[in-house]
Amino acid sequence: MKVTLLAVNGGSPIRSQQWPLWPAPAPGALDALNEVLHSGRWAISGPYQGKQSFERRFAAAFAEFHEIGHCVPTSSGTASLMVALEACGVGAGDEVIIPGLTWVANASTVAGVNAVPVPVDVDPQTLCLDPVAVERAITPRTAAIVVVHLYSAVADLDALTAIAERHEIPLIEDCAQAHGARYRDRRVGTFGAFGTFSMQHSKVLTSGEGGAVITGDAALSRRAEHLRADGRTYTPDEPAVGEMELAQTAELMGSNRCLSEFQAALLLGQLELLDEQNERRRANAALLDEGLGALGIQPQVSSPGTTERTYYEWAGRIEDDGIGQIGVERIAPAVAAELSGAAIYASYPPMNHNRLYQPATRARFKGIAGLDLTGYSLPVAEDAGQRVVTIHHSALLGDESDMKDIVRAFEKVFANHRELRG
């Protein structure tokens, strides 16, 4: 009779205790939400009540955090990307270069502004955009480059900004997974025309859903304001109580992609905790680098200019061919089962094989050429989809013993990996 050792197959897990809960509300979150509840104003589009909105307070705080001039909050990270693309003039028939390894929204948002996503391969060490591949992909139709700072790495911003400037193409930084990271002592999001952010449930700075764009360009910021508020922008002067704080300028048609006052109130408190939480994640990530590295998992590397990493997810590549060929879609759940359901995941699939990117299922994309990405060759991204495993940042808010449990779980699964073969 076969003896089953792995928890995923009915064996005993190595750990029963729970992991740090995420999201975790900041002190004062309940009071802030209660203030909004009774304020008479639940959105920036509501009438002014005689005091600055939470939305504008958060925008100012987030801009100050990044030492940049402008922040426009949005309803989601997807909204922030669409606002940034359109504010940069991207539209019908344009091409936008995106990473071949990233969340599906980087492709779907490009299609959503009637442009064509062009996925290019990633660097095998950082898993971020490969500048050489970017240079090769530029055509006369290229209207923007979207770089994603993926998992815990910052992309090669020296090379990418140089390429963007040389070709006079706007660079948009997707910082949804890099809140607070620094490159050459500057916060990421401040190098391109825009930095875009997601504050979705899983992110290190979260309000459940939400987003923001930041920029140092006042004209781009004004365009972003219009695009996210149905063509309206902030009034230049403080309005009277009961009047609207958004002026109908008719400069630029937009859509409603505004952040609510409840979300903005949460984010103000969460922002105060971000640096401290990021420091704890970095310390625990270093323990995983050592422990999992000894098991043959090569930790993701950040670009040389990185001066401060942040960890949305710890990521590493399984080097052992015998284990790696099983595939992270089997390995990750097996490790999670040993750890009371800890957030251990397979890497994103490469964009040319991403099941969530299916424009043919939407009538609005019918007949638009170039949206099918299956013909692209993305060998590094495809390898990552098979071999890269990730650990969500909530686990990195634990202590040293928690990190040892993670290492023990991988060690057990690797030692018994034959149980996972089909």
Tab-separated table of C-alpha atoms in Angstrom:
chain	number	residue	atom	x	y	z
A	1	MET	CA	0.000	0.000	0.000
A	2	LYS	CA	1.261	3.436	-0.904
A	3	VAL	CA	2.111	5.644	2.079
A	4	THR	CA	0.907	9.229	1.535
A	5	LEU	CA	3.034	11.904	3.162
A	6	LEU	CA	1.868	15.142	1.564
A	7	ALA	CA	-1.075	16.991	3.106
A	8	VAL	CA	-2.525	17.721	-0.323
A	9	ASN	CA	-2.986	13.951	-0.713
A	10	GLY	CA	-4.432	13.369	2.765
A	11	GLY	CA	-1.269	13.351	4.887
A	12	SER	CA	-0.662	15.443	7.983
A	13	PRO	CA	0.369	19.099	7.406
A	14	ILE	CA	3.432	20.463	9.111
A	15	ARG	CA	1.520	23.468	10.497
A	16	SER	CA	-1.972	24.091	11.873
A	17	GLN	CA	-1.791	27.697	13.140
A	18	GLN	CA	-3.140	30.543	11.037
A	19	TRP	CA	-1.231	33.266	9.216
A	20	PRO	CA	-1.446	37.047	9.658
A	21	LEU	CA	-4.821	38.246	8.405
A	22	TRP	CA	-4.831	40.566	5.402
A	23	PRO	CA	-6.073	43.241	4.981
A	24	ALA	CA	-5.400	44.506	8.489
A	25	PRO	CA	-7.048	47.865	9.324
A	26	ALA	CA	-4.887	50.709	10.562
A	27	PRO	CA	-5.589	52.243	13.979
A	28	GLY	CA	-8.455	54.713	13.680
A	29	ALA	CA	-9.935	53.081	10.564
A	30	LEU	CA	-13.355	52.621	12.168
A	31	ASP	CA	-13.457	56.245	13.325
A	32	ALA	CA	-12.501	57.451	9.843
A	33	LEU	CA	-15.231	55.359	8.215
A	34	ASN	CA	-17.762	56.588	10.741
A	35	GLU	CA	-16.772	60.188	9.980
A	36	VAL	CA	-17.483	59.619	6.288
A	37	LEU	CA	-20.738	57.844	7.077
A	38	HIS	CA	-22.132	60.905	8.850
A	39	SER	CA	-20.397	63.596	6.780
A	40	GLY	CA	-23.039	64.082	4.108
A	41	ARG	CA	-20.429	63.375	1.472
A	42	TRP	CA	-19.560	59.864	0.332
A	43	ALA	CA	-17.769	60.766	-2.925
A	44	ILE	CA	-15.831	63.590	-4.561
A	45	SER	CA	-18.881	63.994	-6.812
A	46	GLY	CA	-21.047	64.796	-3.783
A	47	PRO	CA	-21.744	68.343	-2.567
A	48	TYR	CA	-19.041	70.150	-0.623
A	49	GLN	CA	-19.647	70.150	3.135
A	50	GLY	CA	-17.214	72.803	4.327
A	51	LYS	CA	-14.115	70.637	4.854
A	52	GLN	CA	-11.568	68.998	2.606
A	53	SER	CA	-12.638	65.636	1.265
A	54	PHE	CA	-10.790	62.466	2.239
A	55	GLU	CA	-10.113	61.951	-1.462
A	56	ARG	CA	-8.201	65.212	-1.739
A	57	ARG	CA	-6.443	64.555	1.569
A	58	PHE	CA	-5.281	61.157	0.368
A	59	ALA	CA	-4.201	62.567	-2.998
A	60	ALA	CA	-2.038	65.152	-1.235
A	61	ALA	CA	-0.559	62.566	1.147
A	62	PHE	CA	0.208	60.086	-1.640
A	63	ALA	CA	1.842	62.776	-3.771
A	64	GLU	CA	3.940	63.879	-0.786
A	65	PHE	CA	4.907	60.256	-0.079
A	66	HIS	CA	6.324	60.089	-3.610
A	67	GLU	CA	7.740	63.629	-3.564
A	68	ILE	CA	5.874	64.428	-6.750
A	69	GLY	CA	3.486	67.194	-7.703
A	70	HIS	CA	0.217	65.475	-8.541
A	71	CYS	CA	-1.937	62.491	-7.610
A	72	VAL	CA	-5.362	61.641	-9.005
A	73	PRO	CA	-7.137	58.822	-7.125
A	74	THR	CA	-9.126	56.314	-9.185
A	75	SER	CA	-11.599	53.523	-8.569
A	76	SER	CA	-9.130	50.711	-9.336
A	77	GLY	CA	-5.713	49.860	-10.692
A	78	THR	CA	-7.352	49.038	-14.018
A	79	ALA	CA	-8.906	52.513	-14.053
A	80	SER	CA	-5.537	54.075	-13.263
A	81	LEU	CA	-3.927	52.333	-16.240
A	82	MET	CA	-6.723	53.360	-18.603
A	83	VAL	CA	-6.598	56.967	-17.384
A	84	ALA	CA	-2.815	57.075	-17.802
A	85	LEU	CA	-2.941	55.586	-21.300
A	86	GLU	CA	-5.632	57.979	-22.514
A	87	ALA	CA	-4.028	60.979	-20.826
A	88	CYS	CA	-0.879	60.157	-22.828
A	89	GLY	CA	-2.939	60.197	-26.022
A	90	VAL	CA	-3.077	56.441	-26.649
A	91	GLY	CA	-6.052	55.440	-28.769
A	92	ALA	CA	-7.456	53.462	-31.665
A	93	GLY	CA	-4.900	51.516	-33.668
A	94	ASP	CA	-1.933	52.431	-31.475
A	95	GLU	CA	0.436	49.788	-30.144
A	96	VAL	CA	1.395	49.606	-26.475
A	97	ILE	CA	4.327	47.497	-25.325
A	98	ILE	CA	3.574	45.470	-22.176
A	99	PRO	CA	5.446	42.717	-20.292
A	100	GLY	CA	4.875	39.141	-21.375
A	101	LEU	CA	4.615	38.151	-17.694
A	102	THR	CA	2.115	40.168	-15.692
A	103	TRP	CA	-1.502	40.311	-14.540
A	104	VAL	CA	-4.054	40.214	-17.362
A	105	ALA	CA	-5.163	43.835	-16.806
A	106	ASN	CA	-2.035	45.109	-18.525
A	107	ALA	CA	-3.332	43.661	-21.791
A	108	SER	CA	-7.064	44.182	-21.275
A	109	THR	CA	-6.666	47.872	-20.393
A	110	VAL	CA	-4.763	48.494	-23.618
A	111	ALA	CA	-7.543	46.817	-25.582
A	112	GLY	CA	-10.001	48.836	-23.497
A	113	VAL	CA	-8.703	52.111	-24.946
A	114	ASN	CA	-8.972	50.638	-28.469
A	115	ALA	CA	-5.223	50.092	-28.765
A	116	VAL	CA	-3.268	46.881	-29.399
A	117	PRO	CA	-1.153	45.246	-26.656
A	118	VAL	CA	2.277	44.046	-27.757
A	119	PRO	CA	3.731	41.651	-25.171
A	120	VAL	CA	7.523	41.375	-25.046
A	121	ASP	CA	9.648	38.983	-23.036
A	122	VAL	CA	11.029	39.626	-19.579
A	123	ASP	CA	14.470	39.465	-18.016
A	124	PRO	CA	15.084	35.996	-16.498
A	125	GLN	CA	16.474	37.435	-13.260
A	126	THR	CA	14.066	40.302	-12.545
A	127	LEU	CA	10.993	38.942	-14.416
A	128	CYS	CA	10.400	42.554	-15.501
A	129	LEU	CA	10.502	44.030	-19.019
A	130	ASP	CA	13.661	43.162	-20.936
A	131	PRO	CA	14.922	46.465	-22.403
A	132	VAL	CA	16.511	44.685	-25.373
A	133	ALA	CA	13.176	43.061	-26.225
A	134	VAL	CA	11.431	46.429	-25.841
A	135	GLU	CA	13.799	48.102	-28.295
A	136	ARG	CA	13.167	45.381	-30.863
A	137	ALA	CA	9.383	45.668	-30.507
A	138	ILE	CA	9.123	49.406	-31.204
A	139	THR	CA	7.405	50.317	-34.463
A	140	PRO	CA	6.034	53.577	-35.905
A	141	ARG	CA	2.705	52.652	-34.248
A	142	THR	CA	4.147	52.334	-30.728
A	143	ALA	CA	2.382	54.937	-28.593
A	144	ALA	CA	3.439	53.921	-25.076
A	145	ILE	CA	5.523	51.481	-23.043
A	146	VAL	CA	4.001	50.061	-19.847
A	147	VAL	CA	6.562	48.667	-17.427
A	148	VAL	CA	5.440	46.556	-14.460
A	149	HIS	CA	7.552	46.323	-11.316
A	150	LEU	CA	6.641	42.693	-10.741
A	151	TYR	CA	6.339	40.797	-7.427
A	152	SER	CA	9.343	42.254	-5.562
A	153	ALA	CA	11.580	43.562	-8.329
A	154	VAL	CA	12.043	46.989	-9.856
A	155	ALA	CA	12.583	46.996	-13.612
A	156	ASP	CA	15.684	48.442	-15.262
A	157	LEU	CA	14.490	52.036	-15.268
A	158	ASP	CA	17.823	53.402	-16.478
A	159	ALA	CA	17.538	51.480	-19.726
A	160	LEU	CA	13.776	51.826	-20.144
A	161	THR	CA	13.651	55.584	-19.573
A	162	ALA	CA	16.525	56.002	-22.029
A	163	ILE	CA	14.651	53.996	-24.669
A	164	ALA	CA	11.441	55.955	-24.081
A	165	GLU	CA	13.238	59.292	-24.318
A	166	ARG	CA	15.199	58.304	-27.421
A	167	HIS	CA	12.046	57.266	-29.273
A	168	GLU	CA	9.894	60.025	-27.698
A	169	ILE	CA	7.420	57.454	-26.394
A	170	PRO	CA	5.755	57.903	-22.982
A	171	LEU	CA	6.763	55.399	-20.315
A	172	ILE	CA	4.024	54.406	-17.855
A	173	GLU	CA	5.104	52.668	-14.647
A	174	ASP	CA	2.652	50.114	-13.296
A	175	CYS	CA	3.481	50.124	-9.574
A	176	ALA	CA	0.522	48.017	-8.430
A	177	GLN	CA	2.991	45.603	-6.818
A	178	ALA	CA	5.659	48.078	-5.752
A	179	HIS	CA	4.160	50.616	-3.335
A	180	GLY	CA	7.086	52.351	-1.654
A	181	ALA	CA	9.960	50.802	-3.628
A	182	ARG	CA	12.882	53.031	-4.530
A	183	TYR	CA	15.194	53.173	-7.533
A	184	ARG	CA	18.283	55.355	-7.257
A	185	ASP	CA	16.721	56.729	-4.063
A	186	ARG	CA	13.511	57.847	-5.816
A	187	ARG	CA	10.155	56.197	-5.315
A	188	VAL	CA	9.056	54.144	-8.290
A	189	GLY	CA	6.223	55.743	-10.216
A	190	THR	CA	8.135	59.010	-10.536
A	191	PHE	CA	10.292	58.080	-13.538
A	192	GLY	CA	7.681	57.830	-16.291
A	193	ALA	CA	4.980	60.133	-17.590
A	194	PHE	CA	2.701	58.457	-15.035
A	195	GLY	CA	2.993	56.033	-12.182
A	196	THR	CA	-0.135	53.910	-11.722
A	197	PHE	CA	-1.206	52.056	-8.599
A	198	SER	CA	-3.771	49.504	-7.501
A	199	MET	CA	-5.222	49.440	-3.990
A	200	GLN	CA	-7.111	46.171	-4.544
A	201	HIS	CA	-7.639	43.782	-1.635
A	202	SER	CA	-4.362	41.858	-2.053
A	203	LYS	CA	-2.051	44.867	-2.396
A	204	VAL	CA	0.337	46.117	0.316
A	205	LEU	CA	-1.646	49.388	0.396
A	206	THR	CA	-5.324	48.573	0.118
A	207	SER	CA	-8.855	49.863	0.506
A	208	GLY	CA	-10.478	46.740	-0.930
A	209	GLU	CA	-10.609	48.331	-4.372
A	210	GLY	CA	-9.040	51.568	-5.524
A	211	GLY	CA	-6.163	53.068	-7.413
A	212	ALA	CA	-4.249	56.236	-8.232
A	213	VAL	CA	-2.104	57.881	-10.876
A	214	ILE	CA	0.801	60.151	-10.025
A	215	THR	CA	2.698	62.534	-12.289
A	216	GLY	CA	4.998	65.514	-12.152
A	217	ASP	CA	3.290	67.096	-15.160
A	218	ALA	CA	0.457	69.497	-14.326
A	219	ALA	CA	-1.095	69.242	-17.794
A	220	LEU	CA	-1.154	65.427	-17.667
A	221	SER	CA	-2.662	65.568	-14.194
A	222	ARG	CA	-5.443	67.850	-15.413
A	223	ARG	CA	-6.198	65.428	-18.257
A	224	ALA	CA	-6.292	62.572	-15.754
A	225	GLU	CA	-8.765	64.474	-13.561
A	226	HIS	CA	-11.112	64.913	-16.497
A	227	LEU	CA	-10.791	61.309	-17.634
A	228	ARG	CA	-11.710	59.843	-14.251
A	229	ALA	CA	-14.626	62.194	-13.395
A	230	ASP	CA	-16.856	62.333	-16.489
A	231	GLY	CA	-14.975	65.285	-17.963
A	232	ARG	CA	-14.913	67.324	-14.758
A	233	THR	CA	-11.992	68.670	-12.776
A	234	TYR	CA	-11.498	70.304	-9.386
A	235	THR	CA	-12.755	73.864	-9.098
A	236	PRO	CA	-9.922	76.397	-8.709
A	237	ASP	CA	-11.488	77.928	-5.587
A	238	GLU	CA	-13.170	76.451	-2.537
A	239	PRO	CA	-16.889	76.076	-3.298
A	240	ALA	CA	-19.705	77.149	-1.012
A	241	VAL	CA	-21.303	74.491	1.185
A	242	GLY	CA	-23.748	72.468	-0.872
A	243	GLU	CA	-22.086	73.277	-4.194
A	244	MET	CA	-20.108	70.874	-6.362
A	245	GLU	CA	-16.314	70.727	-6.142
A	246	LEU	CA	-16.041	69.403	-9.703
A	247	ALA	CA	-16.288	71.937	-12.529
A	248	GLN	CA	-17.779	71.012	-15.913
A	249	THR	CA	-15.081	72.430	-18.181
A	250	ALA	CA	-15.991	70.529	-21.385
A	251	GLU	CA	-12.257	70.257	-22.142
A	252	LEU	CA	-12.123	66.469	-22.350
A	253	MET	CA	-14.769	63.756	-22.195
A	254	GLY	CA	-14.202	61.249	-19.413
A	255	SER	CA	-15.803	58.389	-17.523
A	256	ASN	CA	-16.677	57.821	-13.892
A	257	ARG	CA	-13.650	56.169	-12.320
A	258	CYS	CA	-13.638	57.983	-8.982
A	259	LEU	CA	-12.533	56.670	-5.599
A	260	SER	CA	-15.160	56.800	-2.846
A	261	GLU	CA	-14.699	58.740	0.386
A	262	PHE	CA	-14.821	55.478	2.366
A	263	GLN	CA	-11.890	54.069	0.388
A	264	ALA	CA	-9.901	57.296	0.643
A	265	ALA	CA	-10.449	57.403	4.409
A	266	LEU	CA	-9.088	53.862	4.759
A	267	LEU	CA	-6.079	54.611	2.579
A	268	LEU	CA	-4.982	57.613	4.623
A	269	GLY	CA	-4.508	55.403	7.678
A	270	GLN	CA	-3.009	52.472	5.783
A	271	LEU	CA	-0.419	54.759	4.167
A	272	GLU	CA	0.978	55.639	7.587
A	273	LEU	CA	1.808	51.963	8.201
A	274	LEU	CA	3.269	51.189	4.779
A	275	ASP	CA	6.980	51.858	5.371
A	276	GLU	CA	7.018	49.897	8.642
A	277	GLN	CA	5.197	46.943	7.102
A	278	ASN	CA	7.490	46.975	4.070
A	279	GLU	CA	10.523	46.837	6.350
A	280	ARG	CA	9.163	43.742	8.101
A	281	ARG	CA	8.496	42.074	4.766
A	282	ARG	CA	12.040	42.811	3.599
A	283	ALA	CA	13.546	41.236	6.723
A	284	ASN	CA	11.471	38.076	6.345
A	285	ALA	CA	12.145	37.926	2.606
A	286	ALA	CA	15.865	37.796	3.386
A	287	LEU	CA	15.233	34.722	5.546
A	288	LEU	CA	13.362	33.070	2.678
A	289	ASP	CA	16.136	33.970	0.239
A	290	GLU	CA	18.535	31.993	2.407
A	291	GLY	CA	16.286	29.088	3.371
A	292	LEU	CA	14.586	28.498	0.017
A	293	GLY	CA	17.760	29.283	-1.891
A	294	ALA	CA	19.389	26.349	-0.112
A	295	LEU	CA	16.618	24.124	-1.498
A	296	GLY	CA	17.370	25.142	-5.072
A	297	ILE	CA	14.842	27.932	-5.495
A	298	GLN	CA	16.556	30.933	-7.079
A	299	PRO	CA	15.102	34.139	-5.567
A	300	GLN	CA	13.924	36.866	-7.918
A	301	VAL	CA	16.526	39.607	-8.360
A	302	SER	CA	15.827	43.337	-8.611
A	303	SER	CA	17.569	45.639	-11.097
A	304	PRO	CA	20.963	47.062	-10.031
A	305	GLY	CA	19.597	50.585	-9.513
A	306	THR	CA	17.176	49.397	-6.827
A	307	THR	CA	17.817	51.058	-3.481
A	308	GLU	CA	14.771	49.754	-1.592
A	309	ARG	CA	12.714	46.703	-2.514
A	310	THR	CA	9.148	46.039	-1.528
A	311	TYR	CA	7.488	42.658	-1.508
A	312	TYR	CA	4.028	42.171	-2.921
A	313	GLU	CA	5.074	38.558	-3.353
A	314	TRP	CA	8.307	36.735	-2.709
A	315	ALA	CA	9.141	34.938	-5.960
A	316	GLY	CA	11.656	32.258	-6.852
A	317	ARG	CA	12.462	29.892	-9.714
A	318	ILE	CA	12.680	26.134	-9.066
A	319	GLU	CA	16.012	25.101	-10.577
A	320	ASP	CA	15.808	21.326	-10.166
A	321	ASP	CA	14.559	19.886	-13.471
A	322	GLY	CA	12.960	16.868	-11.852
A	323	ILE	CA	10.852	19.043	-9.566
A	324	GLY	CA	10.412	21.996	-11.915
A	325	GLN	CA	8.936	19.850	-14.663
A	326	ILE	CA	6.062	18.901	-12.373
A	327	GLY	CA	4.930	22.511	-12.686
A	328	VAL	CA	4.228	25.166	-10.100
A	329	GLU	CA	0.472	24.732	-10.599
A	330	ARG	CA	0.866	21.433	-8.711
A	331	ILE	CA	3.693	22.391	-6.384
A	332	ALA	CA	2.180	25.629	-5.022
A	333	PRO	CA	-1.085	24.036	-3.740
A	334	ALA	CA	0.907	21.193	-2.194
A	335	VAL	CA	3.053	23.636	-0.228
A	336	ALA	CA	-0.013	25.685	0.786
A	337	ALA	CA	-1.685	22.522	2.102
A	338	GLU	CA	1.275	21.977	4.439
A	339	LEU	CA	0.865	25.509	5.801
A	340	SER	CA	-2.828	25.788	6.721
A	341	GLY	CA	-3.665	27.320	3.374
A	342	ALA	CA	-0.938	29.959	3.288
A	343	ALA	CA	-0.983	32.105	0.152
A	344	ILE	CA	1.492	30.160	-2.005
A	345	TYR	CA	0.864	30.603	-5.718
A	346	ALA	CA	2.094	29.701	-9.155
A	347	SER	CA	3.486	32.562	-11.215
A	348	TYR	CA	1.258	34.367	-13.659
A	349	PRO	CA	0.969	32.504	-16.949
A	350	PRO	CA	2.719	34.097	-19.924
A	351	MET	CA	0.501	36.627	-21.656
A	352	ASN	CA	0.382	34.596	-24.864
A	353	HIS	CA	-1.276	31.742	-22.930
A	354	ASN	CA	-3.318	33.698	-20.386
A	355	ARG	CA	-6.828	32.217	-20.138
A	356	LEU	CA	-8.203	35.480	-18.726
A	357	TYR	CA	-7.249	37.444	-21.824
A	358	GLN	CA	-10.015	36.528	-24.267
A	359	PRO	CA	-11.047	39.604	-26.296
A	360	ALA	CA	-12.956	37.384	-28.736
A	361	THR	CA	-15.550	36.807	-25.977
A	362	ARG	CA	-16.475	40.527	-25.957
A	363	ALA	CA	-18.558	42.033	-28.762
A	364	ARG	CA	-16.835	45.412	-28.441
A	365	PHE	CA	-13.552	43.935	-29.735
A	366	LYS	CA	-15.033	42.127	-32.719
A	367	GLY	CA	-13.126	42.796	-35.923
A	368	ILE	CA	-10.214	44.658	-34.290
A	369	ALA	CA	-6.944	43.302	-35.689
A	370	GLY	CA	-3.938	42.458	-33.551
A	371	LEU	CA	-5.638	41.578	-30.261
A	372	ASP	CA	-4.849	37.854	-30.444
A	373	LEU	CA	-1.595	37.342	-28.506
A	374	THR	CA	-1.165	33.599	-28.963
A	375	GLY	CA	1.304	34.005	-31.823
A	376	TYR	CA	3.925	35.802	-29.731
A	377	SER	CA	7.070	33.974	-28.606
A	378	LEU	CA	7.841	34.614	-24.926
A	379	PRO	CA	10.275	31.869	-23.845
A	380	VAL	CA	11.420	33.443	-20.570
A	381	ALA	CA	7.854	34.233	-19.506
A	382	GLU	CA	6.776	30.728	-20.467
A	383	ASP	CA	9.558	29.201	-18.371
A	384	ALA	CA	8.541	31.392	-15.419
A	385	GLY	CA	4.952	30.235	-15.764
A	386	GLN	CA	6.195	26.669	-15.314
A	387	ARG	CA	8.865	27.141	-12.633
A	388	VAL	CA	8.319	30.360	-10.632
A	389	VAL	CA	6.492	30.062	-7.325
A	390	THR	CA	5.331	33.059	-5.255
A	391	ILE	CA	4.470	33.734	-1.619
A	392	HIS	CA	1.982	36.507	-0.835
A	393	HIS	CA	3.190	39.382	1.328
A	394	SER	CA	0.722	38.603	4.131
A	395	ALA	CA	2.914	35.633	5.101
A	396	LEU	CA	5.903	37.989	5.245
A	397	LEU	CA	4.232	39.887	8.083
A	398	GLY	CA	4.894	36.887	10.347
A	399	ASP	CA	8.053	36.149	12.343
A	400	GLU	CA	11.173	34.058	11.927
A	401	SER	CA	9.442	30.844	13.003
A	402	ASP	CA	6.826	31.399	10.301
A	403	MET	CA	9.556	31.665	7.680
A	404	LYS	CA	11.090	28.431	8.955
A	405	ASP	CA	7.703	26.726	8.524
A	406	ILE	CA	7.578	27.883	4.903
A	407	VAL	CA	11.037	26.457	4.263
A	408	ARG	CA	10.082	23.184	5.960
A	409	ALA	CA	6.959	22.927	3.818
A	410	PHE	CA	8.903	23.337	0.587
A	411	GLU	CA	11.497	20.875	1.825
A	412	LYS	CA	8.804	18.270	2.519
A	413	VAL	CA	7.101	18.752	-0.838
A	414	PHE	CA	10.389	18.591	-2.720
A	415	ALA	CA	11.419	15.435	-0.874
A	416	ASN	CA	8.106	13.782	-1.810
A	417	HIS	CA	7.521	15.418	-5.193
A	418	ARG	CA	6.862	12.093	-6.883
A	419	GLU	CA	3.459	12.066	-5.163
A	420	LEU	CA	2.500	15.031	-7.349
A	421	ARG	CA	3.185	13.370	-10.683
A	422	GLY	CA	0.129	12.510	-12.750
